[in-house]
Amino acid sequence: MRVVSLVPSLTEAVAVSAPAVLVGATDWCSHPADLDVTRIGGTKNPKVERILALAPDLVIANEEENREPDLAALRAAGIEVLVTEVRDVPQAFRELDRVLDACGATARPRWLDEAEQTWSSLPPPDRRTTAVVPIWRRPWMVLGRDTFAGDVLARLGVDHLYATHEDRYPRVPLDELRAAAPDVVVLPDEPYRFTADDGPEAFPGVPCALVSGRHLTWYGPSLAEAPRALARALRAAHR
């Protein structure tokens, strides 16, 4: 079995569960840190010819992260493409099972059992807070409806204020984000790399939680530690 992954979180999941099968991954696939496979370009602009040269039995992709024309080109060349859809935490576990099974994993990995147990046994939040969750600036874009990251936060007691917006990632002017008066602004370090010096200054007087995008948006081994890591970042914002 030869597998190419076009999704960073799935790359990590396959690399730690069935490492021998992974032969290619995107330039953005940063975990595991010692990943040593052929790089095939970005998630939005993979080099199709480079992928074909690897002669994969399977390419794993995601309906949100990857473009249909690229996936269609791979299928037209006779490559099997598995496309995942992940809109909430339970779906993430179902899709991880599907991906690992397709990659020939002989047993369910321990990290996946531990991650599922971690999420299924979360204690009820002490209180609920409201948030806006920018994912980009220039222009400002935030989490909207039906997102995995939004479900992750909701399970931790954080209700983002654009969860019922008609768009999944709406563009919202900064003055409107401020006027929404959230309890906290959640600023991940991907896809836009918000930092202490780039993001919080736009929301004066509002607590800002700088969080790991891997813990907020990836579905893979990071799921096991995500609740604790995100909870720490959220607590730190209110100190």
Backbone as JSON, one array per atom type, in Angstrom:
{
  "sequence": "MRVVSLVPSLTEAVAVSAPAVLVGATDWCSHPADLDVTRIGGTKNPKVERILALAPDLVIANEEENREPDLAALRAAGIEVLVTEVRDVPQAFRELDRVLDACGATARPRWLDEAEQTWSSLPPPDRRTTAVVPIWRRPWMVLGRDTFAGDVLARLGVDHLYATHEDRYPRVPLDELRAAAPDVVVLPDEPYRFTADDGPEAFPGVPCALVSGRHLTWYGPSLAEAPRALARALRAAHR",
  "N": [[0.84, -1.19, 0.0], [0.56, 2.17, -0.91], [0.42, 5.48, 0.05], [-0.65, 8.81, -0.37], [-1.0, 11.83, 1.32], [-3.09, 14.65, 1.46], [-3.79, 16.26, 3.5], [-2.9, 17.85, 6.41], [-3.58, 17.01, 9.13], [-4.51, 14.41, 8.73], [-2.27, 13.3, 7.61], [-0.56, 13.21, 9.84], [-2.03, 11.4, 11.41], [-1.95, 9.02, 9.88], [0.81, 8.67, 9.66], [1.66, 8.06, 12.26], [0.29, 5.77, 12.76], [0.27, 3.9, 10.68], [2.93, 3.91, 9.48], [4.55, 2.9, 7.39], [3.18, 3.02, 5.01], [2.9, 5.59, 4.05], [3.86, 7.74, 1.54], [3.93, 10.27, 0.46], [3.28, 13.76, 1.11], [1.85, 16.99, 1.91], [3.4, 20.28, 1.69], [2.67, 21.56, 3.97], [2.38, 19.71, 5.92], [3.32, 19.19, 8.95], [3.65, 17.5, 11.09], [4.27, 14.12, 12.07], [7.26, 15.5, 13.62], [9.55, 14.44, 12.53], [8.88, 13.6, 10.01], [9.48, 12.06, 6.98], [8.98, 12.12, 3.93], [8.11, 12.33, 0.43], [7.49, 15.62, -0.67], [4.66, 17.26, -1.93], [3.71, 19.75, -2.69], [1.28, 22.37, -1.92], [-1.81, 22.29, 0.05], [-3.85, 23.46, -1.38], [-2.74, 23.7, -3.85], [-1.57, 21.27, -5.0], [1.04, 19.38, -6.58], [0.17, 17.68, -9.17], [1.4, 15.98, -11.05], [3.67, 15.23, -9.67], [2.56, 13.77, -7.61], [1.43, 11.64, -9.08], [3.76, 10.48, -10.0], [4.64, 9.17, -7.77], [3.15, 6.92, -7.73], [0.77, 6.21, -6.15], [-1.43, 4.05, -4.28], [-3.58, 5.1, -3.06], [-4.98, 8.29, -2.43], [-5.51, 10.54, 0.14], [-7.85, 12.96, 1.12], [-9.6, 16.07, 1.82], [-12.82, 17.52, 1.87], [-12.97, 20.21, 2.39], [-10.38, 21.26, 2.63], [-9.06, 20.68, 0.26], [-9.02, 21.12, -3.35], [-11.56, 20.46, -5.7], [-10.99, 20.27, -8.55], [-8.29, 19.39, -8.55], [-8.51, 16.91, -7.29], [-10.18, 15.63, -9.08], [-8.49, 15.46, -11.29], [-6.63, 13.61, -10.37], [-8.26, 11.35, -10.06], [-8.99, 11.0, -12.74], [-6.62, 10.1, -13.71], [-6.59, 7.59, -12.82], [-6.22, 7.15, -10.11], [-7.18, 6.19, -6.87], [-9.17, 8.14, -4.75], [-9.8, 9.17, -1.54], [-12.12, 11.06, 0.08], [-12.58, 13.04, 2.84], [-15.05, 14.28, 5.18], [-15.48, 16.53, 7.7], [-17.23, 17.83, 10.2], [-17.81, 17.94, 12.87], [-16.87, 16.76, 16.17], [-17.59, 13.95, 16.75], [-17.89, 13.06, 14.07], [-15.3, 13.36, 13.17], [-13.96, 11.26, 14.46], [-15.24, 9.07, 13.26], [-14.44, 9.4, 10.6], [-11.67, 9.23, 10.82], [-11.4, 6.54, 11.56], [-12.29, 5.42, 9.15], [-10.37, 6.33, 7.3], [-7.95, 5.22, 8.33], [-8.52, 2.52, 8.18], [-8.77, 2.27, 5.39], [-6.15, 2.72, 4.74], [-4.94, 0.45, 5.5], [-4.39, -0.12, 8.18], [-3.85, -2.38, 10.76], [-4.97, -2.61, 13.25], [-7.01, -0.72, 15.52], [-5.53, 2.28, 16.47], [-3.95, 3.05, 19.63], [-3.87, 5.76, 20.36], [-6.12, 6.8, 19.16], [-8.26, 5.56, 20.48], [-7.76, 6.65, 23.01], [-8.09, 9.38, 22.53], [-10.8, 9.49, 21.78], [-11.99, 8.63, 24.14], [-11.21, 10.72, 25.82], [-12.68, 12.91, 24.8], [-15.3, 11.97, 25.08], [-15.65, 11.88, 27.77], [-15.59, 14.41, 28.82], [-16.0, 16.83, 31.38], [-18.98, 18.7, 32.29], [-19.0, 22.11, 31.23], [-18.01, 24.73, 33.5], [-19.09, 27.23, 33.11], [-20.61, 29.03, 30.4], [-19.24, 30.77, 27.67], [-19.15, 33.49, 25.33], [-17.85, 33.94, 22.01], [-15.85, 35.34, 19.36], [-14.23, 34.02, 16.51], [-11.71, 34.6, 14.73], [-10.24, 33.61, 11.63], [-8.75, 34.69, 9.72], [-7.3, 37.78, 8.58], [-7.53, 40.96, 6.93], [-9.04, 40.34, 4.37], [-11.08, 40.4, 7.4], [-12.09, 37.27, 8.55], [-14.21, 34.8, 9.97], [-15.06, 31.95, 12.08], [-17.99, 30.29, 11.01], [-21.02, 28.67, 10.38], [-21.45, 25.13, 11.07], [-18.78, 24.0, 11.53], [-15.86, 22.11, 12.28], [-14.03, 23.17, 14.16], [-15.69, 24.97, 15.49], [-17.45, 23.21, 16.76], [-15.67, 21.88, 18.44], [-14.98, 23.99, 20.21], [-17.52, 24.55, 21.3], [-18.01, 22.27, 22.8], [-16.31, 22.72, 24.83], [-17.45, 24.72, 26.21], [-17.6, 27.17, 24.93], [-19.28, 29.38, 23.0], [-19.43, 30.34, 19.79], [-20.17, 33.38, 18.11], [-21.08, 33.48, 15.51], [-22.19, 31.14, 14.73], [-24.59, 30.49, 13.53], [-24.55, 31.69, 11.14], [-25.09, 32.1, 7.6], [-22.94, 31.42, 6.02], [-20.03, 29.34, 6.08], [-17.52, 30.33, 6.65], [-17.62, 33.28, 7.18], [-17.02, 36.62, 5.9], [-16.49, 39.31, 7.92], [-16.82, 42.64, 8.87], [-14.43, 44.43, 10.88], [-15.45, 46.32, 12.71], [-17.97, 45.32, 13.13], [-17.44, 42.87, 14.32], [-16.36, 43.75, 16.73], [-18.59, 45.07, 17.75], [-20.23, 42.94, 18.28], [-19.62, 42.17, 20.8], [-18.17, 39.98, 22.22], [-17.37, 37.61, 24.88], [-14.81, 36.68, 24.76], [-12.08, 36.65, 22.44], [-11.02, 34.3, 20.2], [-7.99, 33.37, 18.95], [-6.43, 31.61, 16.62], [-3.3, 30.06, 15.51], [-3.25, 29.29, 12.89], [-5.35, 29.14, 9.97], [-4.39, 31.76, 9.44], [-1.63, 33.29, 10.96], [-2.05, 34.31, 13.88], [-0.68, 36.25, 16.51], [0.7, 37.35, 19.68], [1.35, 39.93, 19.08], [-0.05, 40.49, 16.82], [-3.14, 40.74, 16.18], [-4.57, 40.68, 18.83], [-4.51, 43.45, 19.33], [-6.51, 44.52, 17.8], [-8.81, 44.23, 19.17], [-9.45, 45.92, 21.53], [-9.66, 45.88, 25.06], [-10.96, 43.45, 25.21], [-10.7, 40.12, 26.29], [-8.25, 38.0, 24.85], [-7.64, 34.86, 23.5], [-4.91, 33.12, 22.6], [-4.47, 30.45, 20.6], [-3.45, 27.11, 19.72], [-3.57, 26.23, 16.38], [-3.42, 23.63, 15.53], [-4.5, 22.2, 17.66], [-7.05, 23.21, 17.65], [-8.16, 22.83, 15.08], [-7.23, 20.51, 13.84], [-7.76, 17.04, 13.2], [-6.72, 14.3, 14.55], [-3.93, 12.66, 16.08], [-3.55, 14.82, 17.83], [-5.99, 15.3, 18.96], [-6.28, 14.06, 21.41], [-4.95, 15.62, 23.3], [-6.04, 18.08, 22.91], [-8.39, 19.17, 24.36], [-7.33, 19.85, 26.92], [-5.19, 21.57, 26.25], [-6.47, 23.67, 24.87], [-8.24, 24.55, 26.84], [-6.44, 25.55, 28.74], [-5.38, 27.75, 27.35], [-7.66, 29.31, 27.04], [-8.28, 29.88, 29.71], [-6.04, 31.38, 30.39], [-6.47, 33.7, 28.95], [-8.25, 35.13, 30.43], [-6.99, 35.98, 32.65]],
  "CA": [[0.0, 0.0, 0.0], [1.27, 3.45, -1.0], [-0.57, 6.5, 0.34], [-0.29, 10.23, -0.36], [-1.97, 12.61, 2.09], [-3.21, 16.07, 1.14], [-4.38, 16.91, 4.68], [-1.91, 17.74, 7.49], [-4.0, 16.22, 10.28], [-4.57, 13.01, 8.32], [-0.87, 12.88, 7.47], [-0.07, 12.82, 11.16], [-2.75, 10.2, 11.85], [-1.43, 7.85, 9.15], [2.25, 8.52, 9.93], [1.9, 7.43, 13.56], [-0.52, 4.56, 12.87], [0.69, 2.97, 9.63], [3.97, 4.74, 8.86], [5.19, 2.33, 6.21], [2.39, 3.2, 3.79], [2.88, 6.99, 3.63], [4.98, 8.05, 0.64], [3.9, 11.67, 0.07], [2.46, 14.65, 1.92], [1.95, 18.38, 1.48], [4.43, 21.11, 2.33], [2.13, 22.03, 5.24], [2.29, 18.58, 6.85], [4.42, 19.47, 9.87], [3.72, 16.49, 12.15], [5.3, 14.2, 13.11], [8.36, 16.41, 13.3], [10.57, 13.74, 11.76], [8.26, 13.06, 8.81], [10.43, 12.02, 5.86], [8.32, 11.63, 2.73], [8.16, 13.28, -0.67], [6.56, 16.73, -0.54], [3.97, 17.36, -3.22], [3.1, 21.07, -2.83], [0.34, 22.78, -0.88], [-3.13, 21.66, 0.07], [-4.67, 24.08, -2.43], [-2.05, 23.65, -5.15], [-0.67, 20.11, -5.06], [1.64, 19.1, -7.88], [-0.47, 16.42, -9.55], [2.37, 15.11, -11.71], [4.55, 14.67, -8.64], [1.78, 12.72, -6.93], [1.34, 10.49, -9.97], [5.07, 9.84, -10.07], [4.79, 8.33, -6.59], [2.33, 5.72, -7.97], [0.05, 5.83, -4.93], [-2.66, 3.26, -4.35], [-4.65, 5.89, -2.46], [-4.75, 9.66, -2.0], [-6.52, 10.95, 1.11], [-8.11, 14.39, 0.97], [-10.72, 16.6, 2.61], [-13.68, 18.34, 1.01], [-12.77, 21.62, 2.71], [-8.99, 21.68, 2.47], [-8.52, 20.42, -1.07], [-9.86, 21.6, -4.45], [-12.12, 19.39, -6.5], [-10.28, 20.04, -9.82], [-7.09, 18.58, -8.32], [-8.93, 15.54, -7.0], [-10.7, 15.09, -10.33], [-7.34, 15.12, -12.14], [-6.07, 12.36, -9.86], [-9.18, 10.26, -10.42], [-8.9, 10.79, -14.18], [-5.39, 9.36, -13.96], [-6.75, 6.24, -12.31], [-5.86, 7.07, -8.69], [-8.29, 6.2, -5.92], [-9.13, 9.29, -3.86], [-10.74, 9.12, -0.43], [-12.36, 12.44, 0.52], [-13.23, 13.08, 4.14], [-15.85, 15.45, 5.57], [-15.44, 16.59, 9.16], [-17.92, 19.04, 10.67], [-17.9, 17.93, 14.33], [-15.94, 15.83, 16.8], [-17.92, 12.55, 16.46], [-17.6, 12.75, 12.68], [-13.85, 13.23, 13.05], [-13.58, 9.9, 14.85], [-15.71, 8.14, 12.24], [-13.62, 9.55, 9.4], [-10.35, 8.68, 11.12], [-11.52, 5.09, 11.42], [-12.41, 5.1, 7.73], [-9.07, 6.58, 6.66], [-6.94, 4.26, 8.77], [-8.9, 1.23, 7.6], [-8.42, 2.3, 3.97], [-4.69, 2.7, 4.64], [-4.46, -0.88, 5.86], [-4.03, -0.28, 9.59], [-4.32, -3.7, 11.18], [-5.71, -2.48, 14.5], [-7.29, 0.66, 15.89], [-4.41, 2.73, 17.3], [-4.26, 3.43, 21.02], [-4.1, 7.2, 20.47], [-7.48, 7.09, 18.74], [-9.1, 5.18, 21.62], [-7.56, 7.61, 24.1], [-8.71, 10.65, 22.14], [-12.26, 9.37, 21.84], [-12.35, 8.58, 25.56], [-11.03, 12.06, 26.36], [-13.8, 13.77, 24.4], [-16.59, 11.45, 25.56], [-15.73, 12.01, 29.22], [-15.4, 15.79, 29.24], [-16.98, 17.3, 32.37], [-19.75, 19.86, 31.82], [-18.31, 23.38, 31.5], [-18.47, 25.49, 34.66], [-19.93, 28.31, 32.59], [-20.5, 29.18, 28.96], [-18.81, 32.09, 27.25], [-19.33, 33.77, 23.91], [-16.58, 34.25, 21.35], [-15.67, 35.38, 17.91], [-13.05, 33.22, 16.22], [-11.14, 34.96, 13.43], [-9.28, 32.7, 11.02], [-8.0, 35.48, 8.75], [-7.5, 39.22, 8.59], [-7.27, 41.56, 5.61], [-10.15, 40.79, 5.21], [-11.41, 39.59, 8.56], [-12.97, 36.12, 8.36], [-14.4, 34.11, 11.25], [-15.84, 30.71, 12.03], [-19.43, 30.41, 10.85], [-21.82, 27.49, 10.7], [-21.06, 23.75, 10.72], [-17.34, 23.8, 11.45], [-15.25, 21.25, 13.28], [-13.47, 24.01, 15.22], [-16.8, 25.49, 16.26], [-17.95, 22.14, 17.63], [-14.65, 21.7, 19.48], [-15.13, 25.05, 21.21], [-18.81, 24.41, 21.97], [-17.89, 21.2, 23.79], [-15.52, 23.26, 25.93], [-18.21, 25.8, 26.84], [-17.41, 28.42, 24.2], [-20.26, 29.5, 21.92], [-19.01, 31.44, 18.92], [-21.36, 34.19, 17.83], [-21.51, 33.38, 14.11], [-22.48, 29.72, 14.5], [-25.78, 30.33, 12.7], [-24.39, 32.47, 9.91], [-25.34, 31.28, 6.41], [-21.66, 30.99, 5.46], [-19.2, 28.6, 7.02], [-16.41, 31.19, 7.02], [-18.05, 34.59, 6.67], [-16.23, 37.84, 6.04], [-17.23, 40.2, 8.81], [-16.0, 43.82, 9.16], [-13.91, 44.48, 12.23], [-16.33, 47.06, 13.62], [-19.09, 44.44, 13.48], [-16.92, 41.89, 15.28], [-16.26, 44.43, 18.03], [-19.95, 45.37, 18.22], [-20.85, 41.71, 18.75], [-19.31, 42.14, 22.23], [-17.92, 38.64, 22.76], [-16.63, 37.5, 26.14], [-13.42, 36.39, 24.44], [-11.73, 36.46, 21.03], [-10.13, 33.15, 20.08], [-7.1, 33.64, 17.84], [-5.54, 30.48, 16.33], [-2.09, 30.38, 14.75], [-3.43, 28.9, 11.5], [-4.52, 29.38, 8.79], [-3.63, 33.0, 9.65], [-0.81, 33.12, 12.16], [-2.23, 35.33, 14.9], [0.31, 36.22, 17.59], [0.45, 38.36, 20.71], [1.56, 41.25, 18.47], [-0.8, 40.57, 15.57], [-4.49, 40.24, 16.41], [-5.23, 41.22, 20.02], [-4.64, 44.92, 19.31], [-7.73, 44.88, 17.08], [-9.96, 44.05, 20.06], [-9.08, 46.52, 22.82], [-10.56, 45.66, 26.18], [-11.58, 42.13, 25.16], [-9.71, 39.06, 26.47], [-7.92, 37.26, 23.63], [-7.0, 33.57, 23.73], [-4.06, 32.66, 21.51], [-4.56, 28.99, 20.67], [-2.8, 26.32, 18.68], [-4.47, 25.79, 15.32], [-3.4, 22.16, 15.5], [-5.45, 21.7, 18.66], [-8.41, 23.68, 17.36], [-8.71, 22.47, 13.76], [-6.75, 19.22, 13.34], [-8.37, 15.81, 13.72], [-5.68, 13.28, 14.5], [-3.41, 12.42, 17.43], [-3.67, 16.01, 18.69], [-7.3, 15.32, 19.61], [-6.19, 13.59, 22.79], [-4.49, 16.7, 24.18], [-6.69, 19.34, 22.55], [-9.21, 19.8, 25.4], [-6.5, 20.45, 27.97], [-4.41, 22.68, 25.7], [-7.37, 24.79, 24.59], [-8.76, 25.06, 28.12], [-5.38, 26.38, 29.34], [-5.29, 29.01, 26.61], [-8.85, 30.09, 27.33], [-8.14, 30.39, 31.07], [-5.0, 32.41, 30.39], [-6.99, 34.93, 28.36], [-9.09, 35.83, 31.41], [-6.19, 36.36, 33.83]],
  "C": [[0.88, 1.25, 0.0], [0.23, 4.56, -0.91], [0.06, 7.88, 0.26], [-1.39, 10.97, 0.39], [-1.91, 14.07, 1.7], [-3.75, 16.87, 2.31], [-3.42, 16.76, 5.86], [-2.35, 16.88, 8.67], [-4.08, 14.74, 9.94], [-3.18, 12.46, 8.08], [-0.33, 12.41, 8.8], [-0.72, 11.53, 11.62], [-2.19, 8.95, 11.18], [0.03, 7.6, 9.54], [2.52, 7.83, 11.26], [1.17, 6.1, 13.7], [-0.12, 3.49, 11.87], [1.81, 3.62, 8.83], [4.54, 4.2, 7.56], [4.46, 2.64, 4.92], [2.49, 4.62, 3.24], [4.11, 7.31, 2.79], [5.01, 9.52, 0.23], [2.96, 12.47, 0.93], [2.69, 16.08, 1.47], [3.08, 19.1, 2.2], [3.98, 21.57, 3.72], [2.03, 20.92, 6.28], [3.5, 18.6, 7.78], [4.58, 18.45, 10.98], [3.53, 15.1, 11.54], [6.49, 15.05, 12.67], [9.42, 15.76, 12.42], [10.0, 13.13, 10.47], [9.22, 13.17, 7.62], [9.77, 11.34, 4.67], [8.45, 12.69, 1.64], [7.11, 14.37, -0.49], [5.97, 17.04, -1.92], [3.28, 18.72, -3.43], [2.11, 21.34, -1.73], [-0.97, 22.03, -0.93], [-4.02, 22.19, -1.04], [-4.03, 24.01, -3.81], [-1.08, 22.49, -5.21], [-0.15, 19.91, -6.48], [1.18, 17.7, -8.31], [0.54, 15.47, -10.18], [3.32, 14.47, -10.7], [3.85, 13.56, -7.88], [1.72, 11.47, -7.8], [2.66, 9.74, -10.06], [5.33, 8.93, -8.87], [4.0, 7.03, -6.7], [1.56, 5.29, -6.73], [-1.14, 4.9, -5.24], [-3.85, 4.08, -3.88], [-4.14, 7.29, -2.15], [-5.85, 10.02, -1.03], [-6.6, 12.47, 1.12], [-9.27, 14.78, 1.86], [-11.5, 17.57, 1.75], [-13.5, 19.84, 1.25], [-11.37, 22.09, 2.37], [-8.47, 21.57, 1.04], [-9.52, 20.8, -2.16], [-10.3, 20.43, -5.33], [-11.4, 19.2, -7.84], [-9.01, 19.2, -9.65], [-7.46, 17.12, -8.07], [-9.47, 14.87, -8.25], [-9.56, 14.68, -11.26], [-6.7, 13.82, -11.68], [-6.95, 11.17, -10.22], [-9.09, 9.95, -11.91], [-7.65, 10.01, -14.56], [-5.43, 7.95, -13.38], [-6.4, 6.05, -10.85], [-7.13, 7.07, -7.85], [-8.11, 7.36, -4.95], [-10.21, 9.13, -2.8], [-10.89, 10.54, 0.11], [-13.14, 12.41, 1.83], [-14.07, 14.35, 4.27], [-15.92, 15.44, 7.08], [-16.05, 17.91, 9.62], [-18.08, 19.06, 12.19], [-16.99, 16.83, 14.87], [-16.32, 14.37, 16.55], [-17.63, 12.16, 15.01], [-16.1, 12.6, 12.45], [-13.41, 11.81, 13.4], [-14.05, 8.88, 13.81], [-14.82, 8.2, 11.0], [-12.2, 9.05, 9.64], [-10.36, 7.16, 11.04], [-11.54, 4.69, 9.95], [-11.07, 5.25, 7.01], [-8.06, 5.51, 7.04], [-7.25, 2.85, 8.25], [-8.51, 1.17, 6.12], [-6.92, 2.23, 3.76], [-4.09, 1.38, 5.1], [-4.02, -1.04, 7.29], [-4.64, -1.58, 10.11], [-5.12, -3.67, 12.47], [-5.96, -1.0, 14.76], [-6.18, 1.15, 16.81], [-4.85, 3.2, 18.68], [-4.59, 4.91, 21.12], [-5.54, 7.54, 20.1], [-8.48, 6.71, 19.84], [-8.99, 6.21, 22.74], [-8.21, 8.95, 23.77], [-10.23, 10.58, 22.24], [-12.74, 9.32, 23.29], [-12.24, 9.97, 26.19], [-12.23, 12.95, 26.04], [-15.14, 13.28, 24.94], [-16.76, 11.64, 27.06], [-15.48, 13.43, 29.7], [-16.43, 16.18, 30.3], [-17.77, 18.47, 31.81], [-18.99, 21.15, 32.13], [-18.88, 24.07, 32.73], [-19.39, 26.62, 34.24], [-19.72, 28.37, 31.09], [-20.1, 30.62, 28.65], [-19.06, 32.25, 25.76], [-18.01, 34.21, 23.3], [-16.79, 34.61, 19.9], [-14.32, 34.71, 17.65], [-12.53, 33.58, 14.83], [-10.2, 33.86, 12.93], [-8.42, 33.42, 10.0], [-8.23, 36.96, 9.03], [-7.03, 39.79, 7.25], [-7.76, 40.65, 4.48], [-10.35, 39.88, 6.43], [-12.4, 38.5, 8.17], [-13.04, 35.37, 9.68], [-15.08, 32.77, 11.02], [-17.32, 31.04, 11.89], [-20.11, 29.1, 11.23], [-21.07, 26.18, 10.38], [-19.56, 23.57, 10.55], [-16.87, 22.89, 12.58], [-14.73, 22.08, 14.46], [-14.58, 24.59, 16.1], [-17.36, 24.45, 17.22], [-16.97, 21.85, 18.76], [-14.84, 22.73, 20.59], [-16.44, 24.9, 21.99], [-18.74, 23.34, 23.06], [-17.05, 21.62, 24.99], [-16.2, 24.46, 26.59], [-18.1, 27.14, 26.16], [-18.34, 28.45, 22.99], [-19.85, 30.65, 21.01], [-20.24, 32.09, 18.27], [-21.84, 34.13, 16.39], [-21.84, 31.94, 13.74], [-23.71, 29.5, 13.63], [-25.71, 31.15, 11.41], [-24.57, 31.56, 8.7], [-24.06, 30.76, 5.78], [-20.85, 30.25, 6.53], [-18.01, 29.43, 7.5], [-16.71, 32.6, 6.51], [-16.99, 35.67, 6.83], [-17.06, 38.82, 6.83], [-16.34, 41.41, 9.1], [-15.6, 43.88, 10.62], [-14.85, 45.22, 13.17], [-17.54, 46.22, 14.03], [-18.64, 43.37, 14.48], [-16.82, 42.51, 16.67], [-17.65, 44.67, 18.61], [-20.66, 44.13, 18.73], [-20.6, 41.47, 20.23], [-19.11, 40.73, 22.78], [-17.24, 38.7, 24.12], [-15.14, 37.32, 25.88], [-13.27, 36.32, 22.92], [-10.72, 35.32, 20.99], [-9.32, 33.31, 18.8], [-6.16, 32.45, 17.62], [-4.31, 30.91, 15.54], [-2.1, 29.79, 13.34], [-4.94, 28.88, 11.2], [-3.78, 30.73, 8.82], [-2.87, 32.85, 10.96], [-0.99, 34.33, 13.09], [-1.19, 35.14, 16.0], [-0.06, 37.28, 18.61], [0.58, 39.77, 20.15], [0.73, 41.47, 17.21], [-2.16, 39.93, 15.76], [-5.15, 40.86, 17.63], [-5.42, 42.73, 20.0], [-5.9, 45.38, 18.6], [-8.97, 44.81, 17.97], [-9.64, 44.62, 21.45], [-10.13, 46.26, 23.89], [-11.22, 44.31, 26.21], [-10.49, 41.07, 25.39], [-9.49, 38.29, 25.16], [-7.16, 35.99, 23.99], [-6.22, 33.18, 22.48], [-3.96, 31.14, 21.61], [-3.82, 28.35, 19.51], [-3.84, 25.89, 17.64], [-4.52, 24.29, 15.21], [-4.39, 21.6, 16.5], [-6.88, 22.1, 18.33], [-8.99, 23.07, 16.09], [-8.25, 21.12, 13.23], [-7.53, 18.08, 13.98], [-7.38, 14.69, 13.47], [-5.19, 13.06, 15.91], [-3.53, 13.61, 18.37], [-5.01, 16.08, 19.4], [-7.22, 14.92, 21.08], [-5.8, 14.71, 23.75], [-5.21, 18.01, 23.94], [-7.54, 19.94, 23.68], [-8.39, 20.5, 26.47], [-5.76, 21.68, 27.45], [-5.3, 23.89, 25.44], [-7.92, 25.39, 25.87], [-7.72, 25.95, 28.8], [-5.31, 27.74, 28.66], [-6.48, 29.9, 26.91], [-8.78, 30.67, 28.74], [-7.13, 31.53, 31.11], [-5.51, 33.74, 29.86], [-7.75, 35.77, 29.39], [-8.29, 36.24, 32.66], [-5.86, 37.83, 33.8]]
}
